[in-house]
């Protein structure tokens, strides 16, 4: 069920936005710029209670309710607010959260796709993945840009797609199509069904930006479709709303695998990869050196091929680099494991992947490679 919007939501391009930090996160703690947000006058609120009392309270304080979405699968209600003139997002968070217990408010942070144009195809060899691919034993969710409308997998019914942004412009599909090809393209997963959640709004900045709101609605949709293995190749700042909603989905059995981010080794942790209930993936090249722009930290779980990756898309060969190119290799390996008993948890998946990983860097788990390079030890039985 969806509540009708009270009036059209105005989306401001990122290039025109001030850089404002969520009140739930310290800004500039490591000399980094404050995290980018989609709109510095918009506040998102999650609650499990009927929205009427809360919306009445905020309207008395000068807020404008622009939209209300019922996230049935997450058992949450998402409220969009325009904050009063003169009020900052951090102050608005404090004010709104004080109105009712159990309310979480936050900025609509911007999350960017994590691949760059990059050429040698080494990926299958270093992880032991068969050239013919592996059959999938799970459906897979993809939170990313969309998949191009004429993609053969869409025509064959192997991809189910839905859009979770408000733009009526032609959809952004380049990055999403490449991620789909890394998951279910030639030589990847066979017999797989991919649920593509298009969260990237083509009118925001350079077309590679997703808002928190779209990610929340995408996770709700995937959960409603019974999808419990999800690949996320987006990265951005800590956000309390994502922490709440994605944490709830993970507690209910959703395994989330995410790109670590491409802001460089000195950058702060990027999310959702840095959440403890998400498996964080970094990228390595053919020589097993870490990708030069990969985010590093104690939260890094595993490494996978992600530099100069050749992808055959729409009959053409494409080369890309980034941690988002690495995440699908881990997701595919989990989907191909016929011995993994579902429902499961990210902790179980993490431990099994770690046991078979090839250690890289200093002995044992480290901030650069996590527990090391993923390995398909028994051909298509990835976690065997």
mmCIF file of C-alpha atoms in Angstrom:
data_model
loop_
_atom_site.group_PDB
_atom_site.id
_atom_site.type_symbol
_atom_site.label_atom_id
_atom_site.label_comp_id
_atom_site.label_asym_id
_atom_site.label_seq_id
_atom_site.Cartn_x
_atom_site.Cartn_y
_atom_site.Cartn_z
ATOM 1 C CA UNK A 1 0.000 0.000 0.000
ATOM 2 C CA UNK A 2 1.253 3.531 -0.750
ATOM 3 C CA UNK A 3 -0.074 6.749 0.699
ATOM 4 C CA UNK A 4 -0.732 9.409 -1.923
ATOM 5 C CA UNK A 5 1.845 12.224 -1.937
ATOM 6 C CA UNK A 6 0.543 15.507 -0.587
ATOM 7 C CA UNK A 7 2.358 17.315 -3.379
ATOM 8 C CA UNK A 8 5.105 16.520 -5.836
ATOM 9 C CA UNK A 9 8.496 15.931 -4.312
ATOM 10 C CA UNK A 10 11.050 18.417 -5.592
ATOM 11 C CA UNK A 11 14.413 16.743 -6.248
ATOM 12 C CA UNK A 12 17.490 18.961 -6.252
ATOM 13 C CA UNK A 13 20.503 17.848 -8.279
ATOM 14 C CA UNK A 14 23.505 16.994 -6.179
ATOM 15 C CA UNK A 15 25.631 19.621 -7.863
ATOM 16 C CA UNK A 16 23.316 22.259 -6.449
ATOM 17 C CA UNK A 17 23.231 20.806 -2.943
ATOM 18 C CA UNK A 18 25.123 21.905 0.082
ATOM 19 C CA UNK A 19 27.244 19.201 1.659
ATOM 20 C CA UNK A 20 25.569 18.500 4.981
ATOM 21 C CA UNK A 21 26.345 15.763 7.500
ATOM 22 C CA UNK A 22 23.696 13.551 9.075
ATOM 23 C CA UNK A 23 23.288 14.253 12.762
ATOM 24 C CA UNK A 24 24.032 10.588 13.390
ATOM 25 C CA UNK A 25 27.587 10.891 12.076
ATOM 26 C CA UNK A 26 30.504 13.181 12.952
ATOM 27 C CA UNK A 27 31.453 15.338 9.974
ATOM 28 C CA UNK A 28 35.040 15.913 8.867
ATOM 29 C CA UNK A 29 36.324 13.549 11.555
ATOM 30 C CA UNK A 30 39.320 12.577 9.394
ATOM 31 C CA UNK A 31 39.705 15.707 7.334
ATOM 32 C CA UNK A 32 37.223 14.412 4.790
ATOM 33 C CA UNK A 33 34.475 16.593 3.293
ATOM 34 C CA UNK A 34 31.036 16.199 4.820
ATOM 35 C CA UNK A 35 28.956 13.523 3.069
ATOM 36 C CA UNK A 36 26.907 14.604 0.080
ATOM 37 C CA UNK A 37 23.135 14.543 0.271
ATOM 38 C CA UNK A 38 20.436 14.677 -2.359
ATOM 39 C CA UNK A 39 18.542 17.666 -0.932
ATOM 40 C CA UNK A 40 19.585 19.786 2.052
ATOM 41 C CA UNK A 41 15.953 20.719 2.818
ATOM 42 C CA UNK A 42 14.613 17.154 2.932
ATOM 43 C CA UNK A 43 14.384 14.914 5.981
ATOM 44 C CA UNK A 44 13.490 11.222 5.869
ATOM 45 C CA UNK A 45 11.791 9.542 8.821
ATOM 46 C CA UNK A 46 11.178 5.874 9.620
ATOM 47 C CA UNK A 47 8.512 4.794 12.084
ATOM 48 C CA UNK A 48 6.512 1.662 12.795
ATOM 49 C CA UNK A 49 3.537 3.594 14.191
ATOM 50 C CA UNK A 50 0.608 5.039 12.197
ATOM 51 C CA UNK A 51 1.932 8.286 10.704
ATOM 52 C CA UNK A 52 -0.989 10.560 11.593
ATOM 53 C CA UNK A 53 0.085 11.732 15.084
ATOM 54 C CA UNK A 54 3.691 12.316 14.040
ATOM 55 C CA UNK A 55 2.809 14.200 10.868
ATOM 56 C CA UNK A 56 0.414 16.411 12.837
ATOM 57 C CA UNK A 57 3.189 17.249 15.296
ATOM 58 C CA UNK A 58 5.770 18.102 12.667
ATOM 59 C CA UNK A 59 3.324 20.223 10.699
ATOM 60 C CA UNK A 60 2.701 22.302 13.809
ATOM 61 C CA UNK A 61 6.469 22.890 13.923
ATOM 62 C CA UNK A 62 6.536 24.144 10.325
ATOM 63 C CA UNK A 63 7.550 20.970 8.474
ATOM 64 C CA UNK A 64 5.773 20.027 5.250
ATOM 65 C CA UNK A 65 4.875 16.376 4.640
ATOM 66 C CA UNK A 66 5.547 15.667 0.960
ATOM 67 C CA UNK A 67 5.110 11.929 0.773
ATOM 68 C CA UNK A 68 4.429 8.815 2.875
ATOM 69 C CA UNK A 69 5.389 5.311 1.776
ATOM 70 C CA UNK A 70 4.301 2.108 3.494
ATOM 71 C CA UNK A 71 7.218 -0.358 3.430
ATOM 72 C CA UNK A 72 5.193 -3.445 4.189
ATOM 73 C CA UNK A 73 7.936 -6.051 3.876
ATOM 74 C CA UNK A 74 10.193 -4.092 6.230
ATOM 75 C CA UNK A 75 7.262 -3.277 8.538
ATOM 76 C CA UNK A 76 8.237 0.380 8.392
ATOM 77 C CA UNK A 77 6.642 3.644 7.278
ATOM 78 C CA UNK A 78 8.830 6.147 5.397
ATOM 79 C CA UNK A 79 7.864 9.818 5.727
ATOM 80 C CA UNK A 80 9.348 12.613 3.587
ATOM 81 C CA UNK A 81 9.529 16.068 5.162
ATOM 82 C CA UNK A 82 10.568 19.541 3.985
ATOM 83 C CA UNK A 83 12.263 21.205 6.927
ATOM 84 C CA UNK A 84 11.418 24.778 8.011
ATOM 85 C CA UNK A 85 13.530 27.659 6.720
ATOM 86 C CA UNK A 86 16.540 28.362 8.876
ATOM 87 C CA UNK A 87 16.727 24.840 10.302
ATOM 88 C CA UNK A 88 19.614 22.497 9.480
ATOM 89 C CA UNK A 89 19.298 18.776 8.856
ATOM 90 C CA UNK A 90 21.176 17.844 12.072
ATOM 91 C CA UNK A 91 18.902 20.094 14.142
ATOM 92 C CA UNK A 92 15.826 18.704 12.394
ATOM 93 C CA UNK A 93 16.911 15.146 13.186
ATOM 94 C CA UNK A 94 17.175 15.942 16.885
ATOM 95 C CA UNK A 95 13.845 17.773 16.907
ATOM 96 C CA UNK A 96 11.840 15.095 15.075
ATOM 97 C CA UNK A 97 13.332 12.125 16.922
ATOM 98 C CA UNK A 98 12.401 13.783 20.226
ATOM 99 C CA UNK A 99 8.708 13.863 19.290
ATOM 100 C CA UNK A 100 8.054 10.126 19.558
ATOM 101 C CA UNK A 101 10.012 7.099 20.794
ATOM 102 C CA UNK A 102 11.117 4.653 18.122
ATOM 103 C CA UNK A 103 11.406 7.274 15.363
ATOM 104 C CA UNK A 104 14.571 7.442 13.249
ATOM 105 C CA UNK A 105 15.226 10.558 11.170
ATOM 106 C CA UNK A 106 18.071 11.254 8.763
ATOM 107 C CA UNK A 107 19.335 13.023 5.689
ATOM 108 C CA UNK A 108 18.719 11.621 2.222
ATOM 109 C CA UNK A 109 22.405 10.884 1.663
ATOM 110 C CA UNK A 110 23.768 10.288 -1.833
ATOM 111 C CA UNK A 111 25.275 6.906 -2.727
ATOM 112 C CA UNK A 112 27.458 6.539 -5.823
ATOM 113 C CA UNK A 113 28.095 3.560 -8.064
ATOM 114 C CA UNK A 114 31.598 2.190 -7.469
ATOM 115 C CA UNK A 115 33.079 1.274 -10.849
ATOM 116 C CA UNK A 116 35.241 3.246 -13.265
ATOM 117 C CA UNK A 117 36.127 2.634 -16.922
ATOM 118 C CA UNK A 118 39.331 0.710 -16.952
ATOM 119 C CA UNK A 119 42.298 -4.944 -19.931
ATOM 120 C CA UNK A 120 43.004 -8.332 -19.161
ATOM 121 C CA UNK A 121 40.541 -11.021 -18.176
ATOM 122 C CA UNK A 122 42.114 -12.823 -15.236
ATOM 123 C CA UNK A 123 39.226 -13.002 -12.783
ATOM 124 C CA UNK A 124 38.018 -16.577 -13.269
ATOM 125 C CA UNK A 125 41.544 -17.954 -13.142
ATOM 126 C CA UNK A 126 42.563 -16.427 -9.824
ATOM 127 C CA UNK A 127 39.396 -17.436 -7.978
ATOM 128 C CA UNK A 128 38.953 -20.868 -9.590
ATOM 129 C CA UNK A 129 35.652 -20.102 -11.309
ATOM 130 C CA UNK A 130 34.811 -22.408 -14.265
ATOM 131 C CA UNK A 131 34.795 -20.711 -17.669
ATOM 132 C CA UNK A 132 31.363 -22.187 -18.438
ATOM 133 C CA UNK A 133 29.866 -20.672 -15.323
ATOM 134 C CA UNK A 134 27.945 -22.215 -12.421
ATOM 135 C CA UNK A 135 24.258 -22.909 -11.801
ATOM 136 C CA UNK A 136 22.647 -20.629 -9.240
ATOM 137 C CA UNK A 137 20.772 -22.039 -6.279
ATOM 138 C CA UNK A 138 19.360 -18.685 -5.140
ATOM 139 C CA UNK A 139 17.581 -15.770 -6.743
ATOM 140 C CA UNK A 140 19.681 -12.611 -6.536
ATOM 141 C CA UNK A 141 18.786 -8.999 -5.850
ATOM 142 C CA UNK A 142 20.728 -6.125 -7.423
ATOM 143 C CA UNK A 143 20.476 -2.633 -5.944
ATOM 144 C CA UNK A 144 22.067 -0.400 -8.560
ATOM 145 C CA UNK A 145 21.215 1.439 -11.735
ATOM 146 C CA UNK A 146 18.759 -0.314 -14.015
ATOM 147 C CA UNK A 147 19.390 -2.863 -16.743
ATOM 148 C CA UNK A 148 19.068 -1.697 -20.355
ATOM 149 C CA UNK A 149 15.575 -2.396 -21.737
ATOM 150 C CA UNK A 150 16.797 -4.563 -24.636
ATOM 151 C CA UNK A 151 19.003 -6.774 -22.495
ATOM 152 C CA UNK A 152 18.452 -10.377 -23.643
ATOM 153 C CA UNK A 153 18.083 -11.592 -20.057
ATOM 154 C CA UNK A 154 15.124 -9.240 -19.627
ATOM 155 C CA UNK A 155 13.496 -10.611 -22.765
ATOM 156 C CA UNK A 156 14.087 -14.164 -21.543
ATOM 157 C CA UNK A 157 12.486 -13.456 -18.182
ATOM 158 C CA UNK A 158 15.729 -13.955 -16.264
ATOM 159 C CA UNK A 159 15.576 -10.395 -14.958
ATOM 160 C CA UNK A 160 12.679 -8.810 -13.084
ATOM 161 C CA UNK A 161 13.085 -5.051 -12.844
ATOM 162 C CA UNK A 162 11.482 -2.257 -10.840
ATOM 163 C CA UNK A 163 12.314 1.442 -10.468
ATOM 164 C CA UNK A 164 12.720 3.238 -7.137
ATOM 165 C CA UNK A 165 13.367 6.860 -7.979
ATOM 166 C CA UNK A 166 11.011 9.660 -8.908
ATOM 167 C CA UNK A 167 12.503 10.789 -12.208
ATOM 168 C CA UNK A 168 10.645 10.394 -15.486
ATOM 169 C CA UNK A 169 13.869 10.866 -17.476
ATOM 170 C CA UNK A 170 15.272 7.920 -19.444
ATOM 171 C CA UNK A 171 16.745 5.546 -16.865
ATOM 172 C CA UNK A 172 20.422 5.203 -16.094
ATOM 173 C CA UNK A 173 21.321 1.653 -17.163
ATOM 174 C CA UNK A 174 25.046 1.452 -17.944
ATOM 175 C CA UNK A 175 26.403 0.511 -14.522
ATOM 176 C CA UNK A 176 23.447 -1.696 -13.640
ATOM 177 C CA UNK A 177 23.763 -3.602 -16.914
ATOM 178 C CA UNK A 178 27.452 -4.250 -16.271
ATOM 179 C CA UNK A 179 26.724 -5.533 -12.763
ATOM 180 C CA UNK A 180 23.955 -7.763 -14.130
ATOM 181 C CA UNK A 181 26.371 -9.180 -16.699
ATOM 182 C CA UNK A 182 28.916 -9.927 -13.967
ATOM 183 C CA UNK A 183 26.221 -11.828 -12.082
ATOM 184 C CA UNK A 184 24.293 -13.690 -14.790
ATOM 185 C CA UNK A 185 26.135 -12.955 -18.040
ATOM 186 C CA UNK A 186 28.197 -15.300 -20.185
ATOM 187 C CA UNK A 187 30.338 -17.587 -18.047
ATOM 188 C CA UNK A 188 28.778 -16.392 -14.812
ATOM 189 C CA UNK A 189 25.678 -17.760 -13.053
ATOM 190 C CA UNK A 190 23.349 -19.948 -15.066
ATOM 191 C CA UNK A 191 19.747 -20.784 -14.151
ATOM 192 C CA UNK A 192 19.621 -17.555 -12.148
ATOM 193 C CA UNK A 193 16.819 -15.052 -11.747
ATOM 194 C CA UNK A 194 17.937 -11.503 -11.050
ATOM 195 C CA UNK A 195 15.720 -8.925 -9.340
ATOM 196 C CA UNK A 196 17.036 -5.560 -10.501
ATOM 197 C CA UNK A 197 16.102 -2.613 -8.270
ATOM 198 C CA UNK A 198 16.896 0.574 -10.158
ATOM 199 C CA UNK A 199 17.679 3.213 -7.523
ATOM 200 C CA UNK A 200 19.932 5.517 -9.576
ATOM 201 C CA UNK A 201 18.181 8.724 -10.606
ATOM 202 C CA UNK A 202 19.449 9.994 -13.983
ATOM 203 C CA UNK A 203 18.602 13.615 -13.145
ATOM 204 C CA UNK A 204 20.779 13.692 -10.034
ATOM 205 C CA UNK A 205 24.259 15.056 -10.749
ATOM 206 C CA UNK A 206 26.068 12.840 -13.277
ATOM 207 C CA UNK A 207 23.418 10.133 -13.197
ATOM 208 C CA UNK A 208 25.258 7.848 -10.814
ATOM 209 C CA UNK A 209 23.549 8.926 -7.590
ATOM 210 C CA UNK A 210 21.012 7.006 -5.495
ATOM 211 C CA UNK A 211 19.202 8.449 -2.493
ATOM 212 C CA UNK A 212 18.531 6.726 0.810
ATOM 213 C CA UNK A 213 14.821 6.732 0.026
ATOM 214 C CA UNK A 214 15.242 4.705 -3.141
ATOM 215 C CA UNK A 215 17.491 2.178 -1.393
ATOM 216 C CA UNK A 216 14.945 1.726 1.409
ATOM 217 C CA UNK A 217 12.106 1.111 -1.028
ATOM 218 C CA UNK A 218 14.287 -1.254 -3.057
ATOM 219 C CA UNK A 219 15.121 -3.388 -0.014
ATOM 220 C CA UNK A 220 11.434 -3.483 0.900
ATOM 221 C CA UNK A 221 10.556 -4.678 -2.637
ATOM 222 C CA UNK A 222 13.267 -7.345 -2.676
ATOM 223 C CA UNK A 223 12.125 -8.629 0.694
ATOM 224 C CA UNK A 224 8.528 -8.764 -0.549
ATOM 225 C CA UNK A 225 9.716 -10.870 -3.512
ATOM 226 C CA UNK A 226 11.383 -13.366 -1.197
ATOM 227 C CA UNK A 227 14.906 -12.392 -2.314
ATOM 228 C CA UNK A 228 17.440 -13.065 0.445
ATOM 229 C CA UNK A 229 20.765 -12.567 -1.389
ATOM 230 C CA UNK A 230 21.439 -8.986 -2.489
ATOM 231 C CA UNK A 231 24.372 -7.324 -4.277
ATOM 232 C CA UNK A 232 24.919 -3.594 -3.618
ATOM 233 C CA UNK A 233 27.535 -1.760 -5.674
ATOM 234 C CA UNK A 234 26.822 1.645 -4.153
ATOM 235 C CA UNK A 235 28.742 3.420 -1.403
ATOM 236 C CA UNK A 236 28.258 6.527 0.692
ATOM 237 C CA UNK A 237 28.205 7.849 4.261
ATOM 238 C CA UNK A 238 26.784 6.336 7.420
ATOM 239 C CA UNK A 239 23.034 6.812 7.617
ATOM 240 C CA UNK A 240 20.806 5.868 10.545
ATOM 241 C CA UNK A 241 17.863 5.062 8.315
ATOM 242 C CA UNK A 242 19.862 2.539 6.319
ATOM 243 C CA UNK A 243 21.268 1.119 9.538
ATOM 244 C CA UNK A 244 17.764 0.553 10.856
ATOM 245 C CA UNK A 245 16.109 -0.811 7.713
ATOM 246 C CA UNK A 246 18.950 -2.889 6.308
ATOM 247 C CA UNK A 247 19.797 -4.164 9.771
ATOM 248 C CA UNK A 248 16.205 -5.330 10.159
ATOM 249 C CA UNK A 249 16.289 -7.060 6.775
ATOM 250 C CA UNK A 250 19.575 -8.775 7.680
ATOM 251 C CA UNK A 251 18.135 -9.926 11.001
ATOM 252 C CA UNK A 252 15.291 -11.511 9.001
ATOM 253 C CA UNK A 253 17.755 -13.485 6.867
ATOM 254 C CA UNK A 254 18.740 -11.167 4.006
ATOM 255 C CA UNK A 255 22.431 -11.543 3.083
ATOM 256 C CA UNK A 256 23.787 -8.228 1.787
ATOM 257 C CA UNK A 257 27.095 -8.091 -0.111
ATOM 258 C CA UNK A 258 28.460 -4.624 -0.865
ATOM 259 C CA UNK A 259 31.348 -2.822 -2.536
ATOM 260 C CA UNK A 260 33.806 -1.287 -0.077
ATOM 261 C CA UNK A 261 33.990 2.004 -1.984
ATOM 262 C CA UNK A 262 36.467 3.876 -4.181
ATOM 263 C CA UNK A 263 37.460 6.955 -2.165
ATOM 264 C CA UNK A 264 40.990 5.736 -1.450
ATOM 265 C CA UNK A 265 42.811 4.006 1.415
ATOM 266 C CA UNK A 266 42.675 7.020 3.744
ATOM 267 C CA UNK A 267 38.933 7.601 3.388
ATOM 268 C CA UNK A 268 36.506 6.824 6.214
ATOM 269 C CA UNK A 269 34.440 3.613 5.972
ATOM 270 C CA UNK A 270 31.745 3.679 3.323
ATOM 271 C CA UNK A 271 28.243 2.251 3.749
ATOM 272 C CA UNK A 272 26.387 -0.034 3.476
ATOM 273 C CA UNK A 273 29.589 -2.130 3.242
ATOM 274 C CA UNK A 274 30.824 -0.951 6.649
ATOM 275 C CA UNK A 275 27.699 -2.068 8.511
ATOM 276 C CA UNK A 276 28.542 -5.202 10.561
ATOM 277 C CA UNK A 277 25.577 -7.049 9.053
ATOM 278 C CA UNK A 278 26.888 -6.517 5.487
ATOM 279 C CA UNK A 279 29.739 -8.397 3.820
ATOM 280 C CA UNK A 280 32.294 -5.805 2.599
ATOM 281 C CA UNK A 281 34.259 -6.573 -0.588
ATOM 282 C CA UNK A 282 37.447 -4.915 -1.819
ATOM 283 C CA UNK A 283 39.058 -5.261 -5.250
ATOM 284 C CA UNK A 284 42.398 -6.681 -6.394
ATOM 285 C CA UNK A 285 44.206 -6.809 -9.729
ATOM 286 C CA UNK A 286 45.741 -9.752 -11.593
ATOM 287 C CA UNK A 287 48.862 -9.500 -9.388
ATOM 288 C CA UNK A 288 46.706 -9.599 -6.231
ATOM 289 C CA UNK A 289 47.531 -5.996 -5.405
ATOM 290 C CA UNK A 290 44.684 -3.996 -3.900
ATOM 291 C CA UNK A 291 42.865 -1.520 -6.132
ATOM 292 C CA UNK A 292 44.566 1.837 -5.621
ATOM 293 C CA UNK A 293 41.296 3.653 -4.847
ATOM 294 C CA UNK A 294 39.763 1.001 -2.592
ATOM 295 C CA UNK A 295 38.611 2.071 0.867
ATOM 296 C CA UNK A 296 40.450 0.201 3.617
ATOM 297 C CA UNK A 297 39.570 -0.538 7.241
ATOM 298 C CA UNK A 298 38.783 -3.136 9.873
ATOM 299 C CA UNK A 299 35.379 -3.753 8.284
ATOM 300 C CA UNK A 300 36.805 -5.205 5.031
ATOM 301 C CA UNK A 301 35.821 -8.869 4.829
ATOM 302 C CA UNK A 302 37.125 -10.277 1.546
ATOM 303 C CA UNK A 303 38.858 -9.442 -1.712
ATOM 304 C CA UNK A 304 37.768 -10.350 -5.236
ATOM 305 C CA UNK A 305 38.883 -9.479 -8.779
ATOM 306 C CA UNK A 306 37.959 -5.892 -9.546
ATOM 307 C CA UNK A 307 40.663 -4.211 -11.657
ATOM 308 C CA UNK A 308 40.595 -4.268 -15.477
ATOM 309 C CA UNK A 309 37.646 -6.659 -15.539
ATOM 310 C CA UNK A 310 36.414 -7.537 -19.014
ATOM 311 C CA UNK A 311 32.638 -7.698 -19.305
ATOM 312 C CA UNK A 312 30.753 -8.686 -22.432
ATOM 313 C CA UNK A 313 27.715 -6.446 -22.554
ATOM 314 C CA UNK A 314 25.321 -5.945 -25.475
ATOM 315 C CA UNK A 315 27.717 -7.844 -27.714
ATOM 316 C CA UNK A 316 30.629 -5.535 -26.889
ATOM 317 C CA UNK A 317 33.611 -5.980 -24.598
ATOM 318 C CA UNK A 318 33.819 -3.462 -21.776
ATOM 319 C CA UNK A 319 36.591 -2.983 -19.227
ATOM 320 C CA UNK A 320 35.931 -1.614 -15.758
ATOM 321 C CA UNK A 321 37.666 -1.247 -12.423
ATOM 322 C CA UNK A 322 36.400 -0.648 -8.902
ATOM 323 C CA UNK A 323 35.109 -2.353 -5.822
ATOM 324 C CA UNK A 324 31.662 -2.613 -7.400
ATOM 325 C CA UNK A 325 33.181 -4.900 -10.042
ATOM 326 C CA UNK A 326 34.455 -7.146 -7.233
ATOM 327 C CA UNK A 327 31.237 -7.527 -5.230
ATOM 328 C CA UNK A 328 29.352 -9.599 -7.868
ATOM 329 C CA UNK A 329 32.079 -12.274 -7.795
ATOM 330 C CA UNK A 330 31.370 -12.824 -4.111
ATOM 331 C CA UNK A 331 27.599 -12.706 -4.597
ATOM 332 C CA UNK A 332 27.802 -15.218 -7.445
ATOM 333 C CA UNK A 333 29.924 -17.569 -5.361
ATOM 334 C CA UNK A 334 27.364 -17.535 -2.561
ATOM 335 C CA UNK A 335 24.496 -18.100 -5.020
ATOM 336 C CA UNK A 336 26.334 -21.067 -6.573
ATOM 337 C CA UNK A 337 26.834 -22.916 -3.286
ATOM 338 C CA UNK A 338 24.447 -25.853 -3.264
ATOM 339 C CA UNK A 339 25.405 -26.871 0.277
ATOM 340 C CA UNK A 340 24.596 -23.580 1.956
ATOM 341 C CA UNK A 341 21.368 -24.024 3.910
ATOM 342 C CA UNK A 342 18.885 -21.162 3.692
ATOM 343 C CA UNK A 343 17.682 -19.209 5.545
ATOM 344 C CA UNK A 344 21.157 -18.261 6.647
ATOM 345 C CA UNK A 345 22.958 -15.161 7.929
ATOM 346 C CA UNK A 346 25.791 -12.956 6.784
ATOM 347 C CA UNK A 347 27.873 -14.241 9.712
ATOM 348 C CA UNK A 348 27.585 -17.845 8.483
ATOM 349 C CA UNK A 349 28.380 -16.843 4.912
ATOM 350 C CA UNK A 350 31.295 -14.693 6.068
ATOM 351 C CA UNK A 351 32.839 -17.496 8.125
ATOM 352 C CA UNK A 352 32.579 -20.039 5.323
ATOM 353 C CA UNK A 353 34.055 -17.682 2.737
ATOM 354 C CA UNK A 354 36.861 -16.768 5.128
ATOM 355 C CA UNK A 355 37.765 -20.414 5.732
ATOM 356 C CA UNK A 356 38.460 -21.032 2.054
ATOM 357 C CA UNK A 357 39.988 -17.625 1.215
ATOM 358 C CA UNK A 358 43.608 -17.237 0.158
ATOM 359 C CA UNK A 359 45.387 -15.008 2.652
ATOM 360 C CA UNK A 360 46.848 -11.810 1.173
ATOM 361 C CA UNK A 361 49.060 -9.156 2.731
ATOM 362 C CA UNK A 362 50.069 -9.554 6.396
ATOM 363 C CA UNK A 363 49.302 -12.956 7.875
ATOM 364 C CA UNK A 364 45.694 -13.220 9.006
ATOM 365 C CA UNK A 365 42.863 -10.757 8.601
ATOM 366 C CA UNK A 366 43.971 -7.198 7.816
ATOM 367 C CA UNK A 367 42.564 -3.772 6.939
ATOM 368 C CA UNK A 368 43.462 -4.001 3.254
ATOM 369 C CA UNK A 369 42.323 -7.455 2.112
ATOM 370 C CA UNK A 370 40.170 -8.630 5.026
ATOM 371 C CA UNK A 371 40.512 -12.414 5.181
ATOM 372 C CA UNK A 372 41.881 -12.591 1.655
ATOM 373 C CA UNK A 373 40.913 -13.576 -1.879
ATOM 374 C CA UNK A 374 37.737 -15.591 -2.398
ATOM 375 C CA UNK A 375 38.276 -19.053 -3.857
ATOM 376 C CA UNK A 376 35.845 -21.471 -5.502
ATOM 377 C CA UNK A 377 37.388 -24.530 -3.898
ATOM 378 C CA UNK A 378 35.138 -27.175 -5.440
ATOM 379 C CA UNK A 379 34.283 -25.807 -8.891
ATOM 380 C CA UNK A 380 30.675 -24.664 -8.718
ATOM 381 C CA UNK A 381 30.200 -25.606 -5.097
ATOM 382 C CA UNK A 382 31.635 -22.281 -4.007
ATOM 383 C CA UNK A 383 31.518 -22.639 -0.229
ATOM 384 C CA UNK A 384 31.828 -26.402 -0.107
#
